[in-house]
XYZ file of C-alpha atoms in Angstrom:
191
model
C 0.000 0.000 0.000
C 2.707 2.474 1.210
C 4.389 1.751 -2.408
C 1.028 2.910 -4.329
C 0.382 5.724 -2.524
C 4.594 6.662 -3.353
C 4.113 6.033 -6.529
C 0.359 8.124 -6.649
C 2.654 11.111 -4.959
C 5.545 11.043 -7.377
C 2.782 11.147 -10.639
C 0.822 14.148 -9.167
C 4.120 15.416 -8.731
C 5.111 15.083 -12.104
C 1.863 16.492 -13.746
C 2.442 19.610 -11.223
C 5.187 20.734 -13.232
C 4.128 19.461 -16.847
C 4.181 21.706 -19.592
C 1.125 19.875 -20.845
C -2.304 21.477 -20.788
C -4.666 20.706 -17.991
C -8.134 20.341 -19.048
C -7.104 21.736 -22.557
C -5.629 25.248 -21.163
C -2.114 26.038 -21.702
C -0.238 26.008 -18.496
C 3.375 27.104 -18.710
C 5.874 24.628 -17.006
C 9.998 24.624 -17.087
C 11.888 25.496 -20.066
C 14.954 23.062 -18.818
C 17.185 26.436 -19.619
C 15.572 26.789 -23.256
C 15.054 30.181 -24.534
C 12.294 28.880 -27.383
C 9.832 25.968 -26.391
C 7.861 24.794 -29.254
C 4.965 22.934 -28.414
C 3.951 19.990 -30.924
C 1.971 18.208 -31.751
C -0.793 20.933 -31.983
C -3.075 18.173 -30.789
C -0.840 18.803 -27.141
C -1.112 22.410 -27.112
C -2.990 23.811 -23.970
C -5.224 26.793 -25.267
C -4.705 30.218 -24.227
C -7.418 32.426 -22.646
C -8.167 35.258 -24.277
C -5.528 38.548 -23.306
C -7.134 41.473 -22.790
C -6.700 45.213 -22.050
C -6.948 48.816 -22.902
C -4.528 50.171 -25.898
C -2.208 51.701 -25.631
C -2.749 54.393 -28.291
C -6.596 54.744 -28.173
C -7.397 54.935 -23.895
C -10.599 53.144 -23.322
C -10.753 51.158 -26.243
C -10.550 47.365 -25.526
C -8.130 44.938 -27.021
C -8.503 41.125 -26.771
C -6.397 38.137 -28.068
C -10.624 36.870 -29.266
C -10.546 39.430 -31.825
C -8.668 37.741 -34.019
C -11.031 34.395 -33.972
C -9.422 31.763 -36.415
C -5.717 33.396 -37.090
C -2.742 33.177 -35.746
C -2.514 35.326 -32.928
C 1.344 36.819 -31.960
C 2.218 38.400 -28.672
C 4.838 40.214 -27.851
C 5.677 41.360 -23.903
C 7.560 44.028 -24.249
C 8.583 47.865 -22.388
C 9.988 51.388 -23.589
C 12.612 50.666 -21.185
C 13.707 47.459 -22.114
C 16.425 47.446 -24.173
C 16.396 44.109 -26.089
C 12.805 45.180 -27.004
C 13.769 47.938 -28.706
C 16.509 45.707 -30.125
C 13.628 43.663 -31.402
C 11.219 46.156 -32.682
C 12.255 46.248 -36.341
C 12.248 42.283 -36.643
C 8.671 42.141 -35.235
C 7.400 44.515 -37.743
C 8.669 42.976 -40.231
C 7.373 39.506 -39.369
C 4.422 41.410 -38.763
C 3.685 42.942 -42.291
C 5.092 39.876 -44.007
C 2.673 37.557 -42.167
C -0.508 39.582 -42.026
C -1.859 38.319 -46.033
C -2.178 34.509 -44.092
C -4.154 35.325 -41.306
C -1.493 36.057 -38.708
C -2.380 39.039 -36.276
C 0.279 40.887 -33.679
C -0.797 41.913 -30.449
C 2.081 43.846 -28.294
C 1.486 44.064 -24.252
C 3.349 46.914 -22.950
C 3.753 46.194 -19.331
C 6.181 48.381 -16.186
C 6.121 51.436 -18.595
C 4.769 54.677 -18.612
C 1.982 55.666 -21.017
C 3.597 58.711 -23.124
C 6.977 56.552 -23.177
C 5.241 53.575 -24.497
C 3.318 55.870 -26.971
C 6.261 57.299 -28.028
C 8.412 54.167 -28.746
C 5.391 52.903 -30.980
C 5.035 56.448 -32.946
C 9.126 56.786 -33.356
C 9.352 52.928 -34.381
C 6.169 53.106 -36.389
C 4.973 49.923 -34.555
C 2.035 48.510 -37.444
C 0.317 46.546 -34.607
C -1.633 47.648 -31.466
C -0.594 46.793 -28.149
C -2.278 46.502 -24.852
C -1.226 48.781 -22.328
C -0.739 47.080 -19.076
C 1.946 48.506 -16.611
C 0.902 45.874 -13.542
C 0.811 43.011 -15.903
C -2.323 42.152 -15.052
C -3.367 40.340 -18.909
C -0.198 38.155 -18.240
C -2.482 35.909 -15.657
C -3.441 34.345 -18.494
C -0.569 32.533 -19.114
C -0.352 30.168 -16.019
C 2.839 29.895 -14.953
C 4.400 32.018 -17.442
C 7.603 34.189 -15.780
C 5.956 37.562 -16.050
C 9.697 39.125 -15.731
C 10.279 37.205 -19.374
C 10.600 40.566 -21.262
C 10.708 40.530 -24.123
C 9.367 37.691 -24.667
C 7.271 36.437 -27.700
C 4.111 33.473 -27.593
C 2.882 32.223 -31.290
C -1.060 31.206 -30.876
C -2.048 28.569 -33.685
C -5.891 29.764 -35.233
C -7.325 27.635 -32.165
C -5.447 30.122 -30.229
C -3.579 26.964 -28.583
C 0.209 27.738 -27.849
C 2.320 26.564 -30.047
C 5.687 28.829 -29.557
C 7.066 30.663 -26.493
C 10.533 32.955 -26.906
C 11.842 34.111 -23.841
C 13.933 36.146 -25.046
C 14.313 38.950 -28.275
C 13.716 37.649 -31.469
C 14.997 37.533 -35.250
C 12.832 37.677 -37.775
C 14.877 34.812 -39.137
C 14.168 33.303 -35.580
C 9.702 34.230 -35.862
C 9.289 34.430 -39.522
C 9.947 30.517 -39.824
C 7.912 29.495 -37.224
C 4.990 32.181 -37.905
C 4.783 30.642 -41.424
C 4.707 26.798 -40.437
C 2.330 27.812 -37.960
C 0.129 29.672 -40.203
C 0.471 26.966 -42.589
C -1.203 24.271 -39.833
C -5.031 23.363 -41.458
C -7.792 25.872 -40.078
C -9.493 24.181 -36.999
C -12.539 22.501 -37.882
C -15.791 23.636 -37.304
């Protein structure tokens, strides 16, 4: 009996620090010292609950993860302050703009920043995607167990908005573009 319930106790352990979804929602576990996690096959991804907040650009107006239903969603954690980010900036856009014709979508979430800062880094970039503006990080609950002082850091939604790429660190476009395209490339969920 004692070696059951062991044995019980070392499995729950185990699935406590799984990477796999519980109950089909993503749930972030160890990297093992990885910068990029990849998550395949899609049938294993954990789905993502919708991100939400207010943009950045347009105060009051409501931005959500949802409203790009059936596309590949991007998003990018990211601060004025941060210095990789703005490292980054140019790579994004252009994985951005190159992506958008197959039904890939950016969302940025600007979080420990200052509005007019944050404005300003978009407008001086020219940033071609919206971001949520979110200084306590509050959209970030979302991803369970995701190291909200990962920034920048960049998460790939498949159309079912399951998770099916995590950098935790700046990217390349040669790093996003080829995993944006396979990605986008993945059938359309069915119906």
């Amino acid at each position: 009996m004692r070696a059951v319930l062991l044995a019980l106790a070392g499995l729950l352990l185990l699935a406590g620090c799984s990477s796999a979804p519980s109950e089909g929602t993503f749930e972030f576990g160890g990297t093992g010292g990885r910068t990029t996690v990849v998550y395949d096959p899609p049938e294993t991804r954990g789905v993502l609950p919708a991100v939400t907040g207010e943009s950045l650009l347009e105060p009051g107006r409501p931005l959500s993860s949802q409203d790009a239903r059936g596309q590949v969603v991007v998003l990018n954690v990211w601060g004025s302050w941060c210095g990789p980010c703005r490292a980054e900036a140019d790579a994004l856009d252009q994985v951005a703009t190159a992506s958008a014709p197959r039904g890939v979508r950016f969302l940025g979430i600007d979080v420990r920043d200052q509005r007019e800062a944050a404005a300003d880094f978009v407008r001086d970039r020219g940033v071609v995607y919206p971001s949520i503006y979110d200084p306590p990080g509050r959209s970030l609950l979302a991803l369970r167990g995701y190291p909200r002082n990962a920034v920048p850091s960049t998460i790939v939604l498949d159309r079912s908005h399951r998770v099916a790429a995590v950098f935790l660190t700046a990217v390349l476009a040669s790093d996003l573009q080829p995993v944006v395209d396979r990605i986008a490339a993945e059938p359309p969920p069915a119906s």
